[in-house]
MMTF fields as JSON, N, C-alpha, C and O atoms, coordinates in Angstrom:
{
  "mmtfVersion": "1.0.0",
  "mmtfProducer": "UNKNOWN",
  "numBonds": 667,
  "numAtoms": 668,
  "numGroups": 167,
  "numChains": 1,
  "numModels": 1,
  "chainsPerModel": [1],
  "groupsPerChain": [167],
  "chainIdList": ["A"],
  "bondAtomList": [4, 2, 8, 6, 12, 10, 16, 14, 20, 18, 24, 22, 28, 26, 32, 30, 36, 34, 40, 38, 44, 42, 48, 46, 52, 50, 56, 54, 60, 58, 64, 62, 68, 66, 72, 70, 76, 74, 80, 78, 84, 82, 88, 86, 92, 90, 96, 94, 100, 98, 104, 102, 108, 106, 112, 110, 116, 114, 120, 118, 124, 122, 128, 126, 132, 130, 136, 134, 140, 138, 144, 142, 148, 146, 152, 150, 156, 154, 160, 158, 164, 162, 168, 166, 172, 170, 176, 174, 180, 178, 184, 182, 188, 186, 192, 190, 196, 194, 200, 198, 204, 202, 208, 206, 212, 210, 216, 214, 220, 218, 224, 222, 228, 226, 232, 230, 236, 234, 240, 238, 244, 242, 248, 246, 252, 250, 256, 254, 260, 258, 264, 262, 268, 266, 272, 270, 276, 274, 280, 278, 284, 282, 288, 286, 292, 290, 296, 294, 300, 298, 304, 302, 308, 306, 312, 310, 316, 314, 320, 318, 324, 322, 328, 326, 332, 330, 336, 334, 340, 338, 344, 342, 348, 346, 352, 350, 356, 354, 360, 358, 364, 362, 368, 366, 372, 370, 376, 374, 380, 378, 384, 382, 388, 386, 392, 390, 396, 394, 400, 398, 404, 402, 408, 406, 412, 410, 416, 414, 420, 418, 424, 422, 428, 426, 432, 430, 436, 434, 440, 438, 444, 442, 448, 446, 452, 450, 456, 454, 460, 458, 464, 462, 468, 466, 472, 470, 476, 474, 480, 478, 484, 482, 488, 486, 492, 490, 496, 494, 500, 498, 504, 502, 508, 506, 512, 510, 516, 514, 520, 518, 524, 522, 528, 526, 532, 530, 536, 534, 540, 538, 544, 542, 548, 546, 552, 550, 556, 554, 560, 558, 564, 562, 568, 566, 572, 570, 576, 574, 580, 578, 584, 582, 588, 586, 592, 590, 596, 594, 600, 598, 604, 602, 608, 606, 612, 610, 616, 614, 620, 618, 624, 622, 628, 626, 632, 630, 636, 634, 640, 638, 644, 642, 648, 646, 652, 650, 656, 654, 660, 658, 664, 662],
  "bondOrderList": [1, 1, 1, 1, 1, 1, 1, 1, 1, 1, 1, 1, 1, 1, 1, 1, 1, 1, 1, 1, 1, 1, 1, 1, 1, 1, 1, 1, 1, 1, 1, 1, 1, 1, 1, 1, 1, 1, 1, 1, 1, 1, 1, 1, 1, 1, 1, 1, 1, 1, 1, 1, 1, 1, 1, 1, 1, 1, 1, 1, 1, 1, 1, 1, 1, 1, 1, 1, 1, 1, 1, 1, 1, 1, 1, 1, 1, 1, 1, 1, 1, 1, 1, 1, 1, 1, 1, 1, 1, 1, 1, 1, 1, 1, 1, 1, 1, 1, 1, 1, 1, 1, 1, 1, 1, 1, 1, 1, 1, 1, 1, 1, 1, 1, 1, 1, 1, 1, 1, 1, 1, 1, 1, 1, 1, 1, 1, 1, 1, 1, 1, 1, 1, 1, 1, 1, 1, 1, 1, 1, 1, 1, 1, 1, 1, 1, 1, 1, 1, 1, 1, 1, 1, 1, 1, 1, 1, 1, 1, 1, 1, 1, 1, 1, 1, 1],
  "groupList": [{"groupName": "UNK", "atomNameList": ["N", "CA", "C", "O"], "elementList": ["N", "C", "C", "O"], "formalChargeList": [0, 0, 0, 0], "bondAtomList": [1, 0, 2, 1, 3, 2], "bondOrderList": [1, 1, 2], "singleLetterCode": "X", "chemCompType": "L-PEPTIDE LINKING"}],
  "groupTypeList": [0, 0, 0, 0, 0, 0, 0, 0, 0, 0, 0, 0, 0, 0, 0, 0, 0, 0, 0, 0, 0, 0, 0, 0, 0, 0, 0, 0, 0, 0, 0, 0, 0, 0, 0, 0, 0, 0, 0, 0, 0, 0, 0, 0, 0, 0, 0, 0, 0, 0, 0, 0, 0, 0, 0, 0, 0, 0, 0, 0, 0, 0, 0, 0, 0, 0, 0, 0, 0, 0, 0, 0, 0, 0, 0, 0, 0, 0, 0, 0, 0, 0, 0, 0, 0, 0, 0, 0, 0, 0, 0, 0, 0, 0, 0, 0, 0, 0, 0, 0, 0, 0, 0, 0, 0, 0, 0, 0, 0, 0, 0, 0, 0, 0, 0, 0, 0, 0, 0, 0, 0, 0, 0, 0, 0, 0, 0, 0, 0, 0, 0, 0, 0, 0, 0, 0, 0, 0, 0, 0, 0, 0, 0, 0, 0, 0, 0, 0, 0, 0, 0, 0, 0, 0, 0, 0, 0, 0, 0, 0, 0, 0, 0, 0, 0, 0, 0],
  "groupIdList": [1, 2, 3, 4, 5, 6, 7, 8, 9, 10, 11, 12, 13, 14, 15, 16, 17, 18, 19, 20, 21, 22, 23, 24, 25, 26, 27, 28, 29, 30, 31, 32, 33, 34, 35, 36, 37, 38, 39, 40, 41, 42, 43, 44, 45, 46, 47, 48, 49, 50, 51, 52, 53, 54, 55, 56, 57, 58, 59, 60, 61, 62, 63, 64, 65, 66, 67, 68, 69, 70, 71, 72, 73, 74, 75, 76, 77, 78, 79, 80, 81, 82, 83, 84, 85, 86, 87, 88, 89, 90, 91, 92, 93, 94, 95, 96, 97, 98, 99, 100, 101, 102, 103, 104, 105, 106, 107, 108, 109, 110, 111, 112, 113, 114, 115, 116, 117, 118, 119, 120, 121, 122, 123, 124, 125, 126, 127, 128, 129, 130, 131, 132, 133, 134, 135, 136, 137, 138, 139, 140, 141, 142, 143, 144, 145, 146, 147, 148, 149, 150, 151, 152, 153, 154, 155, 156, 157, 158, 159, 160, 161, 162, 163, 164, 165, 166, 167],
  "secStructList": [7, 7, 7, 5, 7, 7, 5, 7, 1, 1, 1, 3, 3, 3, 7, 7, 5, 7, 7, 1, 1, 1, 7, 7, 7, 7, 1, 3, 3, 3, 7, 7, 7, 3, 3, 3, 6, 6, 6, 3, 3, 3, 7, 7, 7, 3, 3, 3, 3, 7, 7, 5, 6, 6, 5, 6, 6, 7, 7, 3, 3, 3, 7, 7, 1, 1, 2, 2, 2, 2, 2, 2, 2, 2, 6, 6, 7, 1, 1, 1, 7, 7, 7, 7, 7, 1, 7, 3, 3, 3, 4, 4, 4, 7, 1, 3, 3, 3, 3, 7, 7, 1, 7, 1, 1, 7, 1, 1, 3, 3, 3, 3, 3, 5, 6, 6, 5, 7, 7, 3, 3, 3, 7, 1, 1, 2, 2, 2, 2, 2, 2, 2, 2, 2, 2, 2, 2, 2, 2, 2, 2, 7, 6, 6, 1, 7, 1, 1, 7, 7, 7, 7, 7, 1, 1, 1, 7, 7, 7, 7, 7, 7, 7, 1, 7, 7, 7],
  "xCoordList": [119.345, 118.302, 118.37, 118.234, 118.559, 118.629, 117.303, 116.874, 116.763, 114.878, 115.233, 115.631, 114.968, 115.294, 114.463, 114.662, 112.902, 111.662, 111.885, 112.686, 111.233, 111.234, 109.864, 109.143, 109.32, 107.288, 107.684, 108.561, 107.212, 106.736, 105.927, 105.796, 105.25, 104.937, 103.506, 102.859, 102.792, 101.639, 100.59, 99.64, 101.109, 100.608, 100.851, 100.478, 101.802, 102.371, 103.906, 104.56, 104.355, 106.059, 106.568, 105.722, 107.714, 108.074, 109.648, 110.681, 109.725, 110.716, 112.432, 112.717, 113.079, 114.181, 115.081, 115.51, 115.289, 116.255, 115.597, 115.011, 115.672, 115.01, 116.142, 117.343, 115.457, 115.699, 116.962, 117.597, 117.176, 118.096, 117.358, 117.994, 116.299, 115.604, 115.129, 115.389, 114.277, 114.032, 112.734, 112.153, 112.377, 110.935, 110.802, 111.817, 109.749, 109.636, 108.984, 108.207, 109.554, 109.519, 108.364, 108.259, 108.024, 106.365, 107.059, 107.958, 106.964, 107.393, 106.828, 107.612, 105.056, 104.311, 103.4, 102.935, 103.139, 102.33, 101.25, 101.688, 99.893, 99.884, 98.099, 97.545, 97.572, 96.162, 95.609, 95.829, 94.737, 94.069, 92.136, 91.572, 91.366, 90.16, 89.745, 90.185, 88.93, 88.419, 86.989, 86.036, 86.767, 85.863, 84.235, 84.267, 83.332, 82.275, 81.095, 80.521, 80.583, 79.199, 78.141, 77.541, 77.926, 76.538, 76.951, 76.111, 78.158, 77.793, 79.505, 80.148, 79.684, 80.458, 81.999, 82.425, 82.373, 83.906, 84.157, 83.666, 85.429, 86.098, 87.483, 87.906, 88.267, 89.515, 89.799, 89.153, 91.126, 91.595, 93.474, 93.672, 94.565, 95.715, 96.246, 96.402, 96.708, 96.834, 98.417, 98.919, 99.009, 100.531, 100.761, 100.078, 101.847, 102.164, 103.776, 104.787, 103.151, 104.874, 105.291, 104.363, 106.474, 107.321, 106.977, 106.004, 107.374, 107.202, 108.602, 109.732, 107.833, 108.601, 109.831, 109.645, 111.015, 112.115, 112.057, 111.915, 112.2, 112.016, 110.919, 110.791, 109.503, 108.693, 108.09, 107.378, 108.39, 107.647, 106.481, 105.877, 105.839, 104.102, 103.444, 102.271, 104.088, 103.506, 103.5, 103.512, 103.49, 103.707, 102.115, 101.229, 101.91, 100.181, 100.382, 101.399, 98.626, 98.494, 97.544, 96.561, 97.539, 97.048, 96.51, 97.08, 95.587, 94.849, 95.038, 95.295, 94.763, 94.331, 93.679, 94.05, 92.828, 91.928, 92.566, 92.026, 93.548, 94.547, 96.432, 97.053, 96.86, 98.545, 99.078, 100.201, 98.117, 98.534, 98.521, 99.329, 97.426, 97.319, 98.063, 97.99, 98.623, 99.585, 101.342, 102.278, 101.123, 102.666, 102.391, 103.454, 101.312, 101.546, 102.481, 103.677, 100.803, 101.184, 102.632, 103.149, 103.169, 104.737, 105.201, 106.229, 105.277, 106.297, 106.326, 107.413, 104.869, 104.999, 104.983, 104.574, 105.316, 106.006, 107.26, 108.046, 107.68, 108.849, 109.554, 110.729, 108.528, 108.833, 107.623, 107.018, 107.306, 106.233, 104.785, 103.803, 104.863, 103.363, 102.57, 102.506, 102.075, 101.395, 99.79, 99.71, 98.486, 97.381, 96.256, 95.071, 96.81, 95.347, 95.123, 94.589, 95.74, 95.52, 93.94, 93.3, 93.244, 91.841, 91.618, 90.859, 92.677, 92.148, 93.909, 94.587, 94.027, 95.478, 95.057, 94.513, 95.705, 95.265, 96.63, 97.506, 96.801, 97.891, 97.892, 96.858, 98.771, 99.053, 98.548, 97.388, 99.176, 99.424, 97.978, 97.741, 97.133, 95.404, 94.469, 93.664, 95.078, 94.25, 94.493, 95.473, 93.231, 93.514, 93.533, 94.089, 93.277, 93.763, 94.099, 93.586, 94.6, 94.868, 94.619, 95.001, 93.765, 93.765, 92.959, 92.371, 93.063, 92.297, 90.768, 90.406, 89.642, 88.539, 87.794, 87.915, 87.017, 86.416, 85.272, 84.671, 84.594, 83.211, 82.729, 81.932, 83.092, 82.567, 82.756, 83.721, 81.45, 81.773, 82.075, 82.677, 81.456, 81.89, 83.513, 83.854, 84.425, 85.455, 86.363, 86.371, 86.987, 87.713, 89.002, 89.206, 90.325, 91.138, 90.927, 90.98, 90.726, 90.268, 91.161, 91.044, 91.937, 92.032, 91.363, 91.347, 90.912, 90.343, 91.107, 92.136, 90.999, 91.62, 90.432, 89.265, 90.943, 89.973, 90.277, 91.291, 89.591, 89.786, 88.37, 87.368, 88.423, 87.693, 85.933, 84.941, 86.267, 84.979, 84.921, 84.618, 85.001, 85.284, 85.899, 86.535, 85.681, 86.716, 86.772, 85.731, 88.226, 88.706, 88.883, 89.081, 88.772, 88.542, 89.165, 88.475, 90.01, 91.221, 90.929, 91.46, 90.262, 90.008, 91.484, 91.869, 91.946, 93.251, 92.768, 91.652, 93.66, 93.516, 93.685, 92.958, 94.906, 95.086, 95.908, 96.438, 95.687, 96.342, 97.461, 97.399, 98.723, 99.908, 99.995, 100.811, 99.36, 99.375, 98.792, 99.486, 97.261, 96.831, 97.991, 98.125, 98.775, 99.667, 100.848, 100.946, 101.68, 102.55, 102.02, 102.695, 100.937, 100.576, 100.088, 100.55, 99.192, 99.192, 100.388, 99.951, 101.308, 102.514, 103.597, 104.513, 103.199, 104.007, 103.445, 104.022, 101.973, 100.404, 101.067, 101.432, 101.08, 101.181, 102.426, 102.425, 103.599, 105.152, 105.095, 105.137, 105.004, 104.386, 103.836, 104.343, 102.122, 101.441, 102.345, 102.42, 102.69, 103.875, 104.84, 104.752, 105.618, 106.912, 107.81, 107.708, 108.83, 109.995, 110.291, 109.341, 110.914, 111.669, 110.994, 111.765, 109.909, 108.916, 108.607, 107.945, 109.207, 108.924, 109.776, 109.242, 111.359, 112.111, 112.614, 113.817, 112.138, 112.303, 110.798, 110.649, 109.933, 108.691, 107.699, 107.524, 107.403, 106.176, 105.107, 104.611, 104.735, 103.968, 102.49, 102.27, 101.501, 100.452, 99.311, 99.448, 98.388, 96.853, 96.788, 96.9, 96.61, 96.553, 95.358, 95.366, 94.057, 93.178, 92.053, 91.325, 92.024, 92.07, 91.087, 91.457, 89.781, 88.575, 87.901, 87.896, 87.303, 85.983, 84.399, 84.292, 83.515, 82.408, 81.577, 81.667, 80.616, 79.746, 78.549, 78.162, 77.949, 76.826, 76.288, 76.896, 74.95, 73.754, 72.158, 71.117, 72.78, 71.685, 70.311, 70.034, 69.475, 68.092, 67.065, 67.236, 65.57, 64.758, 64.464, 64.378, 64.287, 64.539, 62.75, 62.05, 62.411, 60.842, 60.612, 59.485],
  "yCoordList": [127.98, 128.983, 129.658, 128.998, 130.852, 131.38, 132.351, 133.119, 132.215, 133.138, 133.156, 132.21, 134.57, 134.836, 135.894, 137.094, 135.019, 135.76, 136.257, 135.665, 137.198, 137.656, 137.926, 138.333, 137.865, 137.765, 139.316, 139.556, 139.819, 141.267, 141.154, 142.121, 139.508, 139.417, 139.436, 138.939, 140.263, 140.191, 139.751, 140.413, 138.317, 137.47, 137.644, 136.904, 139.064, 139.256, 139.399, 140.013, 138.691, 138.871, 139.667, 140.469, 140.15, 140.502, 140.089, 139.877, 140.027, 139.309, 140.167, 141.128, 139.442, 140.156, 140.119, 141.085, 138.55, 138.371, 137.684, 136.618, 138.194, 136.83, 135.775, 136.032, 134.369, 133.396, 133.451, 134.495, 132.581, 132.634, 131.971, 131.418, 131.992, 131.378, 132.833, 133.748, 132.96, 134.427, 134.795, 135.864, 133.994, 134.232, 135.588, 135.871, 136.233, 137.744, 137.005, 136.068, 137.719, 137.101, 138.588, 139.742, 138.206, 139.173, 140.117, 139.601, 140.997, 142.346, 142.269, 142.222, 142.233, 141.714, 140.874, 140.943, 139.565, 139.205, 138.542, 138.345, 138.155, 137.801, 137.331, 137.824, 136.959, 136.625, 137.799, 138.201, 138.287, 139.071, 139.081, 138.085, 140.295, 140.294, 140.671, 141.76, 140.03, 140.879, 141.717, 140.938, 142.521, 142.963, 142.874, 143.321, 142.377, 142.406, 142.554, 142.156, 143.142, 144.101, 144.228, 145.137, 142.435, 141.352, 140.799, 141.066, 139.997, 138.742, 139.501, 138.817, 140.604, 140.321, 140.718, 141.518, 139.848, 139.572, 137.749, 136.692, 138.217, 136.166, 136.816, 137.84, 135.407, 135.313, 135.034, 134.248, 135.841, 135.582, 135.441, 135.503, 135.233, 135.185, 136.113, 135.559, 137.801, 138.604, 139.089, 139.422, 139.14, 139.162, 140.381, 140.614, 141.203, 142.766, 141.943, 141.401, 142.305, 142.27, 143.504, 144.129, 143.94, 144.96, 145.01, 144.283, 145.703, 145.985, 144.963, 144.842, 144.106, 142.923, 143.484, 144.648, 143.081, 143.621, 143.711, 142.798, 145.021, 146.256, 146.117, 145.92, 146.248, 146.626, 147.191, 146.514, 148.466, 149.603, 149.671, 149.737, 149.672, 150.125, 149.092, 149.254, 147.682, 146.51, 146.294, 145.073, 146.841, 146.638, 145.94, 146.359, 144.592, 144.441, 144.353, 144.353, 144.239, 143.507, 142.536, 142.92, 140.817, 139.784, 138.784, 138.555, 138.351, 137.772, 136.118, 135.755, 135.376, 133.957, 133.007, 133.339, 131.963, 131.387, 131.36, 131.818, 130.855, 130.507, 130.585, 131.071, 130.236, 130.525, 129.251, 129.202, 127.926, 126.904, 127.163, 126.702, 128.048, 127.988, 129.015, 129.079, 129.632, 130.755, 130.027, 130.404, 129.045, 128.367, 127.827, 127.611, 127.004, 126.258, 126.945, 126.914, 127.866, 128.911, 129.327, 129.39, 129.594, 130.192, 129.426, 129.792, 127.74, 126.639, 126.377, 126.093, 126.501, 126.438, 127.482, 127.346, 128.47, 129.76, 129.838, 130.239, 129.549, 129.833, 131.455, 131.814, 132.12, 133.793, 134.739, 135.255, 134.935, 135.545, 135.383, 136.088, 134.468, 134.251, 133.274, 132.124, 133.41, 133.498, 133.347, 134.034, 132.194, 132.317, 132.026, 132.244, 131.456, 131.028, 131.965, 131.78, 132.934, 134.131, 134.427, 134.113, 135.004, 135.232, 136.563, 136.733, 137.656, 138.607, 139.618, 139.796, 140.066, 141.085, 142.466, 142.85, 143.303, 144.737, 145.226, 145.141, 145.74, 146.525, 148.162, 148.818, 148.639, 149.371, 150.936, 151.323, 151.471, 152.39, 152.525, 153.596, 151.53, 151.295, 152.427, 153.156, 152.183, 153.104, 154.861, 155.551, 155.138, 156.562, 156.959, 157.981, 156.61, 156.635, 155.392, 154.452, 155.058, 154.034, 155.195, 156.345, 154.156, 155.702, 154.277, 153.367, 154.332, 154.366, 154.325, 155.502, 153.464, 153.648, 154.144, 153.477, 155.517, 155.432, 155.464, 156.023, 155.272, 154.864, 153.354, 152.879, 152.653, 151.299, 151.593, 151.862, 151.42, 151.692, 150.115, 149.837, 149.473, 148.041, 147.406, 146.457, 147.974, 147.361, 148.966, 149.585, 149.381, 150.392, 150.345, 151.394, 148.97, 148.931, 148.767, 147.571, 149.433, 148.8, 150.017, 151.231, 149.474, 150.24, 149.978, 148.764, 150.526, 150.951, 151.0, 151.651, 150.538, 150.749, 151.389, 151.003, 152.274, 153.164, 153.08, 153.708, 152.395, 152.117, 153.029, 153.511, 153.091, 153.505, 153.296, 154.024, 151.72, 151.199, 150.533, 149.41, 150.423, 149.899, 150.537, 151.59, 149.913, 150.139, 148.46, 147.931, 147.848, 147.194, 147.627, 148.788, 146.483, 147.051, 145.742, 144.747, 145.852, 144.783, 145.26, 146.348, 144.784, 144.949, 143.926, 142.778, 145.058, 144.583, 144.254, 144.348, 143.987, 143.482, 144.355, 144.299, 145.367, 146.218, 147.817, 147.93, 148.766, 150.072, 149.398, 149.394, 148.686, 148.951, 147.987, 148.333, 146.88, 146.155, 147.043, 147.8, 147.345, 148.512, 149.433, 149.367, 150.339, 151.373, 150.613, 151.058, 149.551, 148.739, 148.463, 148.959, 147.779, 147.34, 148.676, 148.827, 150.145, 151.12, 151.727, 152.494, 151.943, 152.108, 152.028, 152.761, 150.536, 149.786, 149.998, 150.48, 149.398, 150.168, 151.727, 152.066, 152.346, 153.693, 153.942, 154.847, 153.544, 153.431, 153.09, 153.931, 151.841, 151.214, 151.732, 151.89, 152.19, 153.147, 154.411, 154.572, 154.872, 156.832, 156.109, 156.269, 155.425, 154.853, 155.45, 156.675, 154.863, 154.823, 156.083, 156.859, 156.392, 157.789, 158.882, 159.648, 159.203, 159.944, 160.578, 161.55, 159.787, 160.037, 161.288, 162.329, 161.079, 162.061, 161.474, 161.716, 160.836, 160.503, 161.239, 161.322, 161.645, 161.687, 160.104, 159.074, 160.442, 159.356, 159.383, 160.5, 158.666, 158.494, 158.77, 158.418, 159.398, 160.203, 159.594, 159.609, 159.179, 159.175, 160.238, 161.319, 160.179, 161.326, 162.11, 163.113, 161.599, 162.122, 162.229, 161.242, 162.657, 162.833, 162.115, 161.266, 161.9, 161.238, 161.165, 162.033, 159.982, 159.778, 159.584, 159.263, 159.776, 159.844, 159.33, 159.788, 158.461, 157.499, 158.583, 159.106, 158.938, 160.017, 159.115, 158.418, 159.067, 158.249, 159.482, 160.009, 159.408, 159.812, 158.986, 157.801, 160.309, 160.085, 160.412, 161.233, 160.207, 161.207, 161.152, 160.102, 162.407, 162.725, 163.019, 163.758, 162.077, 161.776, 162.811, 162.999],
  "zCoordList": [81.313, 81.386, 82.744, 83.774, 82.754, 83.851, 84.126, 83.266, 85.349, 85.36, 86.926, 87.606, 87.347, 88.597, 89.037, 88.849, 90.027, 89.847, 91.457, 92.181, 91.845, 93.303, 93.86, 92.949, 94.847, 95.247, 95.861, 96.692, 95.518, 96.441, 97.838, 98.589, 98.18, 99.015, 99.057, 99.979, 97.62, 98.519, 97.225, 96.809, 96.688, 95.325, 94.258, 93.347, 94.068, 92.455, 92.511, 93.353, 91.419, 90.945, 90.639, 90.242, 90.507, 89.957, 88.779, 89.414, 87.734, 87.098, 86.701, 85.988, 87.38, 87.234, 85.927, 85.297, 85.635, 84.543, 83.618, 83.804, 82.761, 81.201, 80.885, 80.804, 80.697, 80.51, 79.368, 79.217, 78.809, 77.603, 76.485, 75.588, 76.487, 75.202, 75.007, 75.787, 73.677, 73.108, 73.897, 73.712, 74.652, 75.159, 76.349, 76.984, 76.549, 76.817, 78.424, 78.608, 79.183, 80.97, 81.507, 81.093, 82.036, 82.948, 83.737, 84.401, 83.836, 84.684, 85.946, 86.894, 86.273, 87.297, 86.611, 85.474, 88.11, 88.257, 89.244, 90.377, 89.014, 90.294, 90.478, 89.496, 90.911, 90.845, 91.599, 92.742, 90.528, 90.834, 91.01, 91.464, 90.591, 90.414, 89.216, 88.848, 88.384, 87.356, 87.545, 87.529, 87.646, 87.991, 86.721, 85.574, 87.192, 86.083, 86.293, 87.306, 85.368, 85.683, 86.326, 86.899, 86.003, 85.664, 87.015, 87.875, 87.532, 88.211, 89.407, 90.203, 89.166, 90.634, 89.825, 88.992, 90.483, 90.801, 90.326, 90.723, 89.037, 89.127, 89.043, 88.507, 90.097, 90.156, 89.002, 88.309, 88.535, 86.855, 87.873, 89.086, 86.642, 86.929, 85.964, 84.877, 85.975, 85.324, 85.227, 86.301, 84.387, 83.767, 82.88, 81.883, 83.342, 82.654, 82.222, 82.672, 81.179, 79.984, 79.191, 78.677, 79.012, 78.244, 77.381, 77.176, 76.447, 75.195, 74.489, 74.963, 72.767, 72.817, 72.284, 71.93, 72.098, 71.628, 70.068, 69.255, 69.872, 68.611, 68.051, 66.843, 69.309, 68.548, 69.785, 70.526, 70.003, 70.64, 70.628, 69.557, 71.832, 71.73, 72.123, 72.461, 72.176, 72.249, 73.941, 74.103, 75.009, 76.431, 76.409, 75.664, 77.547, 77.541, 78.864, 79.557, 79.217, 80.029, 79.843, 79.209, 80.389, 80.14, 81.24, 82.307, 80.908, 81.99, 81.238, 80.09, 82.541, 82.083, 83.344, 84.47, 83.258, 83.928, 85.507, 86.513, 85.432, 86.599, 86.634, 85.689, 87.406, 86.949, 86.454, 85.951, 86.606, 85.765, 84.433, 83.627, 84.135, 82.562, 81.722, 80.495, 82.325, 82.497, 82.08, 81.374, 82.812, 83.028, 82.412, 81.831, 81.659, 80.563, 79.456, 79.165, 78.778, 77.979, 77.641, 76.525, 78.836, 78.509, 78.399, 77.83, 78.629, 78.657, 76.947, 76.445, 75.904, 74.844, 74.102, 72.949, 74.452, 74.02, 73.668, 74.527, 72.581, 72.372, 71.738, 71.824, 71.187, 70.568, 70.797, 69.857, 72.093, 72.659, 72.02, 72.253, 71.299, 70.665, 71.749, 71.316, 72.786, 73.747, 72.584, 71.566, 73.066, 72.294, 73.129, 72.877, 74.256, 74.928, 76.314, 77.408, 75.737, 77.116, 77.182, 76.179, 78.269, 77.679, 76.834, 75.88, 77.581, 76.747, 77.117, 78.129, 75.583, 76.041, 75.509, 74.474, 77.067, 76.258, 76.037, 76.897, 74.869, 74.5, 75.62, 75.502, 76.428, 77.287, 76.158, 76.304, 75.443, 74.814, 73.939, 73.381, 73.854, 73.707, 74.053, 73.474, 75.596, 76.725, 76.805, 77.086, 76.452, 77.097, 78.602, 79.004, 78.917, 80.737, 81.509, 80.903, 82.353, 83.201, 84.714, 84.932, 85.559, 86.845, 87.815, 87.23, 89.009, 89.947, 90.137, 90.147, 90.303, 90.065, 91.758, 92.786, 91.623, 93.046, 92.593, 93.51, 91.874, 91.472, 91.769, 90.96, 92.725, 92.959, 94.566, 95.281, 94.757, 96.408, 97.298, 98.335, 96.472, 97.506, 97.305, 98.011, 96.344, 96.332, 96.164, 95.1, 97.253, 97.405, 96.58, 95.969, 96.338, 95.351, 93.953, 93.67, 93.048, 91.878, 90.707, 90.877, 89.668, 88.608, 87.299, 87.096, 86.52, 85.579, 84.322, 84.507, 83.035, 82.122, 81.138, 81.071, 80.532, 79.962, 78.497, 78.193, 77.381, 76.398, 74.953, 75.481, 74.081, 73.32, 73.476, 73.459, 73.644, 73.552, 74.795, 74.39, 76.093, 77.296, 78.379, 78.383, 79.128, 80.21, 81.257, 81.648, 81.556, 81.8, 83.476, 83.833, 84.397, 85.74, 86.814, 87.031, 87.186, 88.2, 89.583, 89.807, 90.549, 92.21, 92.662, 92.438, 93.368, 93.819, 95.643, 96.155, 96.068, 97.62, 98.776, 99.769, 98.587, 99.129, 98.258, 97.153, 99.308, 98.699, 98.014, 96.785, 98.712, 98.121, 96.96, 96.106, 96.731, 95.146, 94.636, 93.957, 94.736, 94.304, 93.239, 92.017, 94.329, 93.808, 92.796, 91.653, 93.179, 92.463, 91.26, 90.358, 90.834, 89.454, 89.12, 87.989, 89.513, 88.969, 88.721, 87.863, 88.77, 88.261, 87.72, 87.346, 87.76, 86.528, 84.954, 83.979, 85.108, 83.867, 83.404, 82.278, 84.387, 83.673, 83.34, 82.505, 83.61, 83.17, 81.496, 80.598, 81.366, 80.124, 79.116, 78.005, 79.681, 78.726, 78.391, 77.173, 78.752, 78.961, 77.88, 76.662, 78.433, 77.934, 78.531, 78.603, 79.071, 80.06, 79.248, 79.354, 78.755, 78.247, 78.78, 79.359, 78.791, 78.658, 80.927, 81.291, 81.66, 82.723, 83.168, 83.55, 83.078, 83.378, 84.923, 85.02, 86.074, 86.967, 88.036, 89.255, 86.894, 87.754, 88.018, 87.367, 88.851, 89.404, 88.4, 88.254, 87.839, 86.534, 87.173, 88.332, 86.402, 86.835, 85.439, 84.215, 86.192, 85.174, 84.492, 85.07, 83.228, 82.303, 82.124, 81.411, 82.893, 83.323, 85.476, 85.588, 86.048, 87.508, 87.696, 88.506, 87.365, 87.63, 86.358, 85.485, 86.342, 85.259, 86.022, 87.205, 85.34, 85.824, 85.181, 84.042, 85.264, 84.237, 84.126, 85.171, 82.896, 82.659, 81.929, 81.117, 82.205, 81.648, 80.639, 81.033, 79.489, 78.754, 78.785, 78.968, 78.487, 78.461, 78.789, 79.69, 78.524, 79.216, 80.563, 81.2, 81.067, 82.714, 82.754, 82.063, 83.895, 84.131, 84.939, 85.398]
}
């Protein structure tokens, strides 16, 4: 089995070579923040995988309690069926992936912008920040689709509007 992972240095991986078993290896990863509404901020251990081989569209991203439970997970993974993740979003889901500046106490944060939600990762600094936003939006687009441009939020800002009667 050959797996030949490299640290970017600043808590997330990146994966170079897949193993020789059929199992699908993490693009990034790395402990991150989940951001939540009610109670703050919990450390989660969050993992971006490809899209699985010949089946387009399937790129996620996936969270789980810690990176032990993470390494379990994949050790009994044998054909990317992965089950005790907490939650996987399919990339191509989202209508936007962008940058959040609507939280003033946590300045790194991206946003996944989904139908019924929005999904929200407080990173540590600008440059993880920018690295996992660009990998997200590579994914969502789909590699073909860039041309050799720098992959761009498909929308510039969102804004939370609150209906109702105005006293």
């Amino acid at each position: 089995s050959l797996n030949a992972m490299t640290s970017s240095g600043d808590g997330a991986s990146i994966s170079g070579l897949c193993n020789s078993a059929n199992r699908q290896q993490p693009l990034l990863q790395g402990t991150l923040y989940k951001l939540h509404k009610r109670s703050g901020k919990k450390q989660k251990y969050f993992v971006i995988f490809d899209d699985a081989p010949e089946k387009p569209g399937t790129a996620r991203l996936e969270y789980f309690d810690n990176e032990k439970k993470f390494r379990t997970a994949m050790a009994k993974s044998v054909d990317n069926g992965i089950t005790n993740q907490k939650r996987s979003i399919i990339l191509c889901t989202c209508f936007n992936i962008n940058r959040r500046i609507d939280i003033p106490k946590h300045k790194h944060v991206i946003g996944l912008y989904r139908k019924d939600d929005t999904f929200s990762i407080i990173m540590k600094d600008e440059k993880e920040m920018n690295e996992w936003l660009k990998q997200l939006l590579i994914l969502q687009r789909g590699k073909e689709l860039l041309d050799g441009d720098q992959p761009r939020p498909s929308f510039g800002k969102f804004y939370t509007i609150r209906y109702g009667a105005v006293m």
